[in-house]
Amino acid sequence: MAKKVVLGFSGGLDTSFCVKYLTEDKGYEVHSILVNTGGFSEEELEKIEQHAKKLGVKSHKTINAVKNYYNSIIRYLIFGNVLKNDTYPLSVSAERMSQALHIAEYAKQLKADAVAHGSTGAGNDQVRFDMIFQIMIPQLEIITPIRDMNLSRESEIQYLKSKGVEMNFAKAVYSINKGLWGTSVGGRETLKSRETLPEEAWPTQVTKTGSEEIKLTFQEGELVRVNDQKFNHPTEAIQFLQNIAAPYGVGRDVHIGDTIIGIKGRVGFEAAAPMVIIKAHHALEKHVLSKWQLQWKDQIAQFYGTWLHEGQILDPVMRDMEAYLESSQRSVTGNVYVLLNPYRFSVVGIESQFDLMNSAFGSYGEVNASFTGEDVKGFTRIFGNQTVIYHMIRESLSNGSH
């Protein structure tokens, strides 16, 4: 009986090669799975399934993981205002974690003998997939034909043609990976340090002009309304906001960062909704959280984002940090007003019943209603006392040495 292998399948060149190679050259019974994290239309999913079956898979499964992706990962990226290197909202790295977890669960359900993915040996994804599989399904063999044989794109194409496979082998000028939390864009420009992506490279073209103010309503840190429109789930609010903001060309940038494998990597991304949400959410937090809540949350969130990016979603410390991030959102409720313009946006202001910038306690730089000038004199003397002593001792020692 043929061994059963579960293959993470996208329908592209690498995973198409994997199906043919594993079925015809290695004799495996291949069960393909596509985990949709918000990057595919129903028509695209149908075409990918047909392609998988035509290649010879025993079965193909499509999992709609959009809501689970949000519930288990994205909400914490929002709570933490997570931007890798203060730039990148972890669009692809977060996605891969969700996909790997679902693939591993499916392999368990099918009682597979092995699991496979189409990662090359030159990127982060190989580590992310391998790590999840080694933790969740350690008894299964991990098969990675593209990496193991160090295959070039040309050799994959020749192989598939020799097997009679008909598909579009023309390489797109730009590599696009779309998901709920943003779209990555890679091309010849991102392989260099000096160049940036041209206008035509971006998946969403700028079609809106002028200014538009929008209202985002958060409830305990989660986006629940956009312009007073309610949604059944925050994922719907994210997609609705994306449709409003993306045609302004906001949320575009090119990120340079450290990869898991020790080299610098550069990628463009388009993430209108994620960037607007994170900046709006952060503005609301600055009004409703205390100084030390903000400071500790920033430190935890930075580590959380880095550890997620490096594939460590199953480290138990992640659950501890998620508990803190969730606890920090108890007062993060209110409206945030954002002004959209072509290629830029700005946070106008907020409204919240938890706003700590309350005129009843005074107005900064103008009127104080909480304490007297004498109170400040005493407070300042005590607050700086240790530093005063330090400098007095230093000065006395210096004078005594002359």
CSV table of C-alpha atoms in Angstrom, one decimal:
chain,number,residue,atom,x,y,z
A,1,MET,CA,0.0,0.0,0.0
A,2,ALA,CA,1.3,3.5,-0.9
A,3,LYS,CA,2.4,5.8,1.9
A,4,LYS,CA,0.1,8.7,2.5
A,5,VAL,CA,1.5,12.2,2.5
A,6,VAL,CA,-0.3,15.5,3.2
A,7,LEU,CA,1.0,18.3,1.0
A,8,GLY,CA,0.5,22.0,1.7
A,9,PHE,CA,-0.7,23.2,-1.8
A,10,SER,CA,-1.0,26.6,-3.4
A,11,GLY,CA,-1.2,25.6,-7.0
A,12,GLY,CA,2.0,27.3,-8.0
A,13,LEU,CA,5.1,25.9,-9.7
A,14,ASP,CA,6.8,24.5,-6.5
A,15,THR,CA,3.8,22.6,-5.1
A,16,SER,CA,2.7,21.4,-8.6
A,17,PHE,CA,6.1,19.9,-8.9
A,18,CYS,CA,5.8,18.3,-5.5
A,19,VAL,CA,2.5,16.5,-6.5
A,20,LYS,CA,4.0,15.0,-9.7
A,21,TYR,CA,7.3,14.1,-8.1
A,22,LEU,CA,5.7,12.5,-5.0
A,23,THR,CA,3.1,10.5,-6.9
A,24,GLU,CA,4.9,9.4,-10.0
A,25,ASP,CA,8.5,9.2,-8.9
A,26,LYS,CA,8.2,8.3,-5.3
A,27,GLY,CA,4.9,6.4,-5.3
A,28,TYR,CA,3.1,8.4,-2.5
A,29,GLU,CA,-0.6,8.8,-2.2
A,30,VAL,CA,-0.8,12.6,-2.1
A,31,HIS,CA,-3.5,14.5,-0.3
A,32,SER,CA,-3.3,18.2,-1.0
A,33,ILE,CA,-4.6,20.9,1.3
A,34,LEU,CA,-5.0,24.7,0.8
A,35,VAL,CA,-5.4,26.8,4.0
A,36,ASN,CA,-7.2,30.0,3.0
A,37,THR,CA,-6.2,32.9,5.2
A,38,GLY,CA,-8.0,35.5,3.2
A,39,GLY,CA,-6.1,35.6,0.0
A,40,PHE,CA,-8.3,33.7,-2.5
A,41,SER,CA,-11.6,34.2,-4.2
A,42,GLU,CA,-14.1,31.3,-4.5
A,43,GLU,CA,-13.3,31.1,-8.3
A,44,GLU,CA,-9.6,30.9,-7.5
A,45,LEU,CA,-10.1,28.2,-5.0
A,46,GLU,CA,-12.1,26.2,-7.4
A,47,LYS,CA,-9.4,26.5,-10.1
A,48,ILE,CA,-6.7,25.4,-7.7
A,49,GLU,CA,-8.7,22.3,-6.6
A,50,GLN,CA,-9.2,21.3,-10.3
A,51,HIS,CA,-5.5,21.8,-11.0
A,52,ALA,CA,-4.6,19.6,-8.0
A,53,LYS,CA,-6.9,16.8,-9.1
A,54,LYS,CA,-5.6,17.0,-12.7
A,55,LEU,CA,-2.0,16.7,-11.3
A,56,GLY,CA,-3.1,13.4,-9.7
A,57,VAL,CA,-3.8,14.0,-6.0
A,58,LYS,CA,-5.8,11.4,-4.2
A,59,SER,CA,-7.9,14.1,-2.5
A,60,HIS,CA,-7.9,17.9,-2.1
A,61,LYS,CA,-9.2,19.9,0.8
A,62,THR,CA,-9.7,23.6,1.2
A,63,ILE,CA,-10.0,25.0,4.7
A,64,ASN,CA,-11.4,28.5,5.4
A,65,ALA,CA,-9.2,29.6,8.2
A,66,VAL,CA,-9.9,33.3,8.0
A,67,LYS,CA,-11.8,33.6,11.3
A,68,ASN,CA,-9.5,31.2,13.1
A,69,TYR,CA,-6.5,33.1,11.8
A,70,TYR,CA,-7.9,36.3,13.3
A,71,ASN,CA,-8.9,34.7,16.6
A,72,SER,CA,-5.6,32.9,17.3
A,73,ILE,CA,-3.1,35.4,15.8
A,74,ILE,CA,-4.2,38.7,14.3
A,75,ARG,CA,-6.1,40.0,17.3
A,76,TYR,CA,-2.9,39.8,19.4
A,77,LEU,CA,-1.0,41.7,16.7
A,78,ILE,CA,-3.6,44.4,17.0
A,79,PHE,CA,-3.6,44.4,20.8
A,80,GLY,CA,0.2,44.8,20.6
A,81,ASN,CA,0.3,47.2,17.7
A,82,VAL,CA,2.9,44.8,16.3
A,83,LEU,CA,5.1,46.2,13.5
A,84,LYS,CA,8.3,44.3,12.8
A,85,ASN,CA,11.2,46.8,12.8
A,86,ASP,CA,8.5,49.5,13.3
A,87,THR,CA,7.5,48.9,9.7
A,88,TYR,CA,6.0,45.5,8.8
A,89,PRO,CA,2.7,44.1,10.1
A,90,LEU,CA,3.8,40.5,9.8
A,91,SER,CA,1.5,39.8,6.8
A,92,VAL,CA,3.1,36.6,5.5
A,93,SER,CA,4.9,35.3,8.6
A,94,ALA,CA,1.6,35.3,10.7
A,95,GLU,CA,-0.2,33.6,7.8
A,96,ARG,CA,2.4,30.8,7.5
A,97,MET,CA,1.8,30.0,11.2
A,98,SER,CA,-1.9,29.6,10.7
A,99,GLN,CA,-1.4,27.5,7.6
A,100,ALA,CA,1.2,25.2,9.2
A,101,LEU,CA,-1.0,24.5,12.2
A,102,HIS,CA,-4.0,23.5,10.0
A,103,ILE,CA,-1.8,21.3,7.8
A,104,ALA,CA,-0.5,19.5,10.8
A,105,GLU,CA,-4.0,18.9,12.2
A,106,TYR,CA,-5.2,17.6,8.8
A,107,ALA,CA,-2.2,15.2,8.7
A,108,LYS,CA,-3.3,13.8,12.1
A,109,GLN,CA,-6.9,13.4,10.9
A,110,LEU,CA,-5.8,11.5,7.8
A,111,LYS,CA,-3.3,9.3,9.8
A,112,ALA,CA,-0.7,10.3,7.2
A,113,ASP,CA,2.7,8.8,7.0
A,114,ALA,CA,4.4,12.0,6.0
A,115,VAL,CA,3.8,15.7,5.4
A,116,ALA,CA,5.3,17.9,2.7
A,117,HIS,CA,5.7,21.5,1.7
A,118,GLY,CA,7.2,23.3,-1.3
A,119,SER,CA,9.5,25.7,0.5
A,120,THR,CA,12.9,26.4,-0.9
A,121,GLY,CA,16.1,26.4,1.1
A,122,ALA,CA,16.5,30.2,0.9
A,123,GLY,CA,13.7,31.6,3.0
A,124,ASN,CA,12.0,31.8,6.4
A,125,ASP,CA,9.0,29.6,5.5
A,126,GLN,CA,11.0,26.3,5.5
A,127,VAL,CA,11.8,26.9,9.2
A,128,ARG,CA,8.3,27.9,10.1
A,129,PHE,CA,6.7,24.8,8.6
A,130,ASP,CA,9.4,22.4,9.8
A,131,MET,CA,9.1,23.7,13.4
A,132,ILE,CA,5.4,23.4,13.6
A,133,PHE,CA,5.5,19.9,12.1
A,134,GLN,CA,8.3,18.7,14.4
A,135,ILE,CA,6.3,19.9,17.4
A,136,MET,CA,2.8,18.8,16.4
A,137,ILE,CA,3.5,15.6,14.3
A,138,PRO,CA,7.0,14.5,15.3
A,139,GLN,CA,6.3,11.0,14.2
A,140,LEU,CA,5.8,12.0,10.6
A,141,GLU,CA,8.5,12.4,8.0
A,142,ILE,CA,8.8,15.9,6.5
A,143,ILE,CA,9.4,15.9,2.8
A,144,THR,CA,10.7,19.0,1.0
A,145,PRO,CA,11.6,18.1,-2.6
A,146,ILE,CA,12.5,21.7,-3.8
A,147,ARG,CA,14.8,22.3,-0.9
A,148,ASP,CA,16.3,18.8,-0.7
A,149,MET,CA,17.2,18.7,-4.4
A,150,ASN,CA,18.1,22.4,-4.6
A,151,LEU,CA,15.9,22.7,-7.7
A,152,SER,CA,15.9,25.7,-10.0
A,153,ARG,CA,12.7,27.1,-11.5
A,154,GLU,CA,13.9,26.0,-15.0
A,155,SER,CA,14.4,22.4,-13.9
A,156,GLU,CA,11.0,22.3,-12.3
A,157,ILE,CA,9.4,23.6,-15.5
A,158,GLN,CA,11.3,21.0,-17.6
A,159,TYR,CA,10.2,18.2,-15.3
A,160,LEU,CA,6.5,19.2,-15.4
A,161,LYS,CA,6.5,19.6,-19.2
A,162,SER,CA,8.0,16.1,-19.5
A,163,LYS,CA,5.1,14.8,-17.5
A,164,GLY,CA,2.6,16.5,-19.8
A,165,VAL,CA,1.5,19.2,-17.3
A,166,GLU,CA,-0.1,22.2,-18.8
A,167,MET,CA,-0.1,25.4,-16.7
A,168,ASN,CA,1.1,28.9,-17.0
A,169,PHE,CA,4.9,28.6,-16.6
A,170,ALA,CA,5.6,32.3,-17.3
A,171,LYS,CA,7.1,33.9,-14.2
A,172,ALA,CA,5.2,36.9,-13.0
A,173,VAL,CA,7.3,40.1,-12.9
A,174,TYR,CA,6.3,40.4,-9.3
A,175,SER,CA,5.6,37.7,-6.7
A,176,ILE,CA,2.4,38.4,-4.8
A,177,ASN,CA,1.2,36.8,-1.6
A,178,LYS,CA,-2.2,38.0,-0.5
A,179,GLY,CA,-3.9,37.5,2.9
A,180,LEU,CA,-6.3,39.0,5.4
A,181,TRP,CA,-3.5,40.9,7.1
A,182,GLY,CA,-1.8,42.3,4.0
A,183,THR,CA,-0.2,41.5,0.7
A,184,SER,CA,3.5,41.0,0.1
A,185,VAL,CA,5.2,42.1,-3.1
A,186,GLY,CA,8.5,40.8,-4.3
A,187,GLY,CA,10.4,41.7,-7.4
A,188,ARG,CA,13.9,42.6,-8.8
A,189,GLU,CA,13.8,45.9,-7.0
A,190,THR,CA,13.4,44.2,-3.6
A,191,LEU,CA,16.5,42.1,-4.2
A,192,LYS,CA,18.6,45.3,-4.0
A,193,SER,CA,19.1,47.8,-1.2
A,194,ARG,CA,18.8,51.0,-3.3
A,195,GLU,CA,15.6,50.5,-5.4
A,196,THR,CA,11.9,50.7,-4.6
A,197,LEU,CA,8.8,49.2,-6.2
A,198,PRO,CA,7.3,51.1,-9.1
A,199,GLU,CA,3.7,52.2,-9.1
A,200,GLU,CA,2.5,49.4,-11.4
A,201,ALA,CA,3.9,46.7,-9.0
A,202,TRP,CA,1.3,47.4,-6.3
A,203,PRO,CA,-1.7,45.1,-6.5
A,204,THR,CA,-4.1,47.9,-5.7
A,205,GLN,CA,-3.8,51.0,-7.8
A,206,VAL,CA,-4.5,54.5,-6.5
A,207,THR,CA,-8.0,55.5,-7.8
A,208,LYS,CA,-9.2,57.8,-5.0
A,209,THR,CA,-8.5,61.5,-4.7
A,210,GLY,CA,-9.2,64.2,-2.2
A,211,SER,CA,-9.7,63.5,1.6
A,212,GLU,CA,-12.1,61.2,3.4
A,213,GLU,CA,-12.6,61.0,7.2
A,214,ILE,CA,-13.6,57.6,8.6
A,215,LYS,CA,-14.6,56.5,12.0
A,216,LEU,CA,-13.3,53.2,13.5
A,217,THR,CA,-15.0,51.9,16.6
A,218,PHE,CA,-13.0,49.6,18.9
A,219,GLN,CA,-14.5,47.5,21.7
A,220,GLU,CA,-11.9,46.1,24.2
A,221,GLY,CA,-9.2,46.5,21.5
A,222,GLU,CA,-11.1,44.9,18.6
A,223,LEU,CA,-12.4,46.7,15.6
A,224,VAL,CA,-16.2,46.2,15.6
A,225,ARG,CA,-17.5,49.0,13.4
A,226,VAL,CA,-16.4,51.2,10.5
A,227,ASN,CA,-18.4,54.4,9.9
A,228,ASP,CA,-21.0,53.0,12.3
A,229,GLN,CA,-21.6,49.9,10.2
A,230,LYS,CA,-21.7,46.7,12.3
A,231,PHE,CA,-20.1,43.4,11.4
A,232,ASN,CA,-20.6,39.8,12.5
A,233,HIS,CA,-16.9,39.3,13.0
A,234,PRO,CA,-13.8,41.6,13.1
A,235,THR,CA,-12.5,39.9,9.9
A,236,GLU,CA,-15.4,41.5,8.0
A,237,ALA,CA,-14.5,44.9,9.4
A,238,ILE,CA,-10.9,44.5,8.3
A,239,GLN,CA,-12.0,43.6,4.8
A,240,PHE,CA,-14.5,46.4,4.6
A,241,LEU,CA,-11.8,48.9,5.7
A,242,GLN,CA,-9.4,47.5,3.2
A,243,ASN,CA,-11.8,48.3,0.4
A,244,ILE,CA,-12.1,51.9,1.6
A,245,ALA,CA,-8.4,52.6,2.3
A,246,ALA,CA,-6.5,50.6,-0.3
A,247,PRO,CA,-7.5,52.7,-3.3
A,248,TYR,CA,-5.8,55.7,-1.5
A,249,GLY,CA,-2.5,53.9,-1.7
A,250,VAL,CA,-2.0,54.0,2.0
A,251,GLY,CA,-0.2,51.2,3.9
A,252,ARG,CA,2.5,50.6,1.3
A,253,ASP,CA,6.1,50.2,2.3
A,254,VAL,CA,9.3,48.2,1.7
A,255,HIS,CA,10.5,46.3,4.7
A,256,ILE,CA,14.1,45.2,5.4
A,257,GLY,CA,14.6,42.8,8.2
A,258,ASP,CA,16.6,39.9,9.6
A,259,THR,CA,15.5,36.5,8.5
A,260,ILE,CA,15.5,33.4,10.6
A,261,ILE,CA,18.3,31.9,8.5
A,262,GLY,CA,20.7,34.8,9.3
A,263,ILE,CA,20.5,37.0,6.2
A,264,LYS,CA,18.9,40.3,5.5
A,265,GLY,CA,15.7,40.1,3.5
A,266,ARG,CA,13.7,42.9,1.7
A,267,VAL,CA,10.1,42.8,0.7
A,268,GLY,CA,7.4,45.2,-0.3
A,269,PHE,CA,4.0,45.1,1.2
A,270,GLU,CA,0.5,46.6,0.8
A,271,ALA,CA,-1.5,46.6,4.0
A,272,ALA,CA,-3.9,49.5,4.1
A,273,ALA,CA,-6.4,48.1,6.7
A,274,PRO,CA,-3.7,46.6,9.0
A,275,MET,CA,-1.7,49.9,9.1
A,276,VAL,CA,-4.7,52.1,9.6
A,277,ILE,CA,-6.0,49.8,12.3
A,278,ILE,CA,-2.7,49.6,14.2
A,279,LYS,CA,-2.1,53.3,14.2
A,280,ALA,CA,-5.7,54.1,15.2
A,281,HIS,CA,-5.7,51.4,17.9
A,282,HIS,CA,-2.4,52.8,19.3
A,283,ALA,CA,-3.8,56.3,19.3
A,284,LEU,CA,-6.7,55.1,21.4
A,285,GLU,CA,-4.5,53.2,23.8
A,286,LYS,CA,-2.4,56.3,24.4
A,287,HIS,CA,-5.5,58.0,25.7
A,288,VAL,CA,-6.9,55.2,27.8
A,289,LEU,CA,-4.0,53.3,29.2
A,290,SER,CA,-1.6,54.4,32.0
A,291,LYS,CA,2.1,55.2,31.4
A,292,TRP,CA,3.3,51.9,32.7
A,293,GLN,CA,0.6,49.8,31.0
A,294,LEU,CA,1.8,51.3,27.7
A,295,GLN,CA,5.5,50.8,28.5
A,296,TRP,CA,5.2,47.1,29.5
A,297,LYS,CA,2.8,46.3,26.7
A,298,ASP,CA,5.2,47.8,24.1
A,299,GLN,CA,8.1,45.6,25.4
A,300,ILE,CA,6.0,42.4,25.5
A,301,ALA,CA,4.5,43.1,22.0
A,302,GLN,CA,7.9,43.7,20.4
A,303,PHE,CA,9.1,40.3,21.6
A,304,TYR,CA,5.8,38.6,20.7
A,305,GLY,CA,6.0,39.9,17.1
A,306,THR,CA,9.7,38.8,16.8
A,307,TRP,CA,9.0,35.3,18.2
A,308,LEU,CA,5.9,34.9,16.0
A,309,HIS,CA,7.9,36.0,12.9
A,310,GLU,CA,10.5,33.3,13.7
A,311,GLY,CA,8.0,30.5,13.8
A,312,GLN,CA,7.7,30.1,17.6
A,313,ILE,CA,3.9,30.3,17.9
A,314,LEU,CA,3.8,27.1,20.0
A,315,ASP,CA,6.2,28.3,22.6
A,316,PRO,CA,4.2,28.4,25.8
A,317,VAL,CA,5.5,31.9,26.6
A,318,MET,CA,3.3,33.1,23.7
A,319,ARG,CA,0.2,32.1,25.6
A,320,ASP,CA,1.4,34.1,28.7
A,321,MET,CA,2.0,37.2,26.6
A,322,GLU,CA,-1.3,36.8,24.9
A,323,ALA,CA,-3.0,36.7,28.3
A,324,TYR,CA,-1.3,40.0,29.2
A,325,LEU,CA,-2.1,41.6,25.9
A,326,GLU,CA,-5.8,40.6,26.2
A,327,SER,CA,-5.9,41.9,29.8
A,328,SER,CA,-4.5,45.3,28.7
A,329,GLN,CA,-7.5,45.9,26.4
A,330,ARG,CA,-10.2,46.2,29.0
A,331,SER,CA,-10.5,49.9,28.6
A,332,VAL,CA,-9.5,50.2,24.9
A,333,THR,CA,-13.0,51.1,23.8
A,334,GLY,CA,-14.0,54.1,21.8
A,335,ASN,CA,-14.0,55.8,18.4
A,336,VAL,CA,-11.0,56.8,16.4
A,337,TYR,CA,-11.2,59.3,13.5
A,338,VAL,CA,-8.8,58.8,10.6
A,339,LEU,CA,-8.3,61.1,7.7
A,340,LEU,CA,-7.4,59.3,4.4
A,341,ASN,CA,-5.5,61.0,1.6
A,342,PRO,CA,-3.7,59.7,-1.5
A,343,TYR,CA,-0.5,57.9,-0.2
A,344,ARG,CA,-1.0,59.0,3.4
A,345,PHE,CA,-3.3,59.0,6.4
A,346,SER,CA,-3.4,60.6,9.8
A,347,VAL,CA,-5.2,60.0,13.1
A,348,VAL,CA,-7.4,63.0,13.8
A,349,GLY,CA,-8.5,62.2,17.3
A,350,ILE,CA,-10.5,59.9,19.6
A,351,GLU,CA,-13.6,59.7,21.7
A,352,SER,CA,-13.8,57.3,24.7
A,353,GLN,CA,-15.5,57.2,28.1
A,354,PHE,CA,-12.1,55.9,29.4
A,355,ASP,CA,-10.1,58.9,28.1
A,356,LEU,CA,-7.5,59.8,30.7
A,357,MET,CA,-7.0,63.2,29.1
A,358,ASN,CA,-9.9,64.6,31.1
A,359,SER,CA,-10.4,68.4,31.5
A,360,ALA,CA,-11.8,67.8,35.0
A,361,PHE,CA,-8.3,67.1,36.2
A,362,GLY,CA,-6.7,70.0,34.3
A,363,SER,CA,-5.4,71.0,30.9
A,364,TYR,CA,-1.7,70.3,30.1
A,365,GLY,CA,0.3,73.5,30.1
A,366,GLU,CA,-2.7,75.7,31.0
A,367,VAL,CA,-4.9,74.9,34.1
A,368,ASN,CA,-4.3,72.4,36.8
A,369,ALA,CA,-7.2,71.2,39.1
A,370,SER,CA,-5.6,68.4,41.0
A,371,PHE,CA,-2.8,69.9,43.1
A,372,THR,CA,-1.3,73.2,44.2
A,373,GLY,CA,2.0,74.8,43.3
A,374,GLU,CA,3.3,74.0,46.8
A,375,ASP,CA,2.5,70.4,46.2
A,376,VAL,CA,4.7,70.5,43.1
A,377,LYS,CA,7.6,72.1,45.0
A,378,GLY,CA,7.5,69.3,47.6
A,379,PHE,CA,7.1,66.6,45.0
A,380,THR,CA,10.0,67.8,42.9
A,381,ARG,CA,12.3,68.0,45.9
A,382,ILE,CA,11.5,64.4,46.8
A,383,PHE,CA,11.4,63.1,43.2
A,384,GLY,CA,14.9,64.4,42.5
A,385,ASN,CA,16.4,63.8,46.0
A,386,GLN,CA,18.5,60.8,45.1
A,387,THR,CA,20.0,62.5,42.1
A,388,VAL,CA,20.7,65.6,44.2
A,389,ILE,CA,22.6,63.5,46.8
A,390,TYR,CA,24.6,61.7,44.0
A,391,HIS,CA,25.8,65.0,42.5
A,392,MET,CA,26.5,66.6,45.9
A,393,ILE,CA,28.7,63.6,46.9
A,394,ARG,CA,30.6,63.7,43.6
A,395,GLU,CA,31.1,67.5,44.0
A,396,SER,CA,32.4,67.2,47.5
A,397,LEU,CA,34.8,64.4,46.6
A,398,SER,CA,36.0,66.5,43.6
A,399,ASN,CA,36.6,69.6,45.8
A,400,GLY,CA,38.3,67.5,48.5
A,401,SER,CA,40.9,66.2,46.0
A,402,HIS,CA,42.3,69.6,45.2
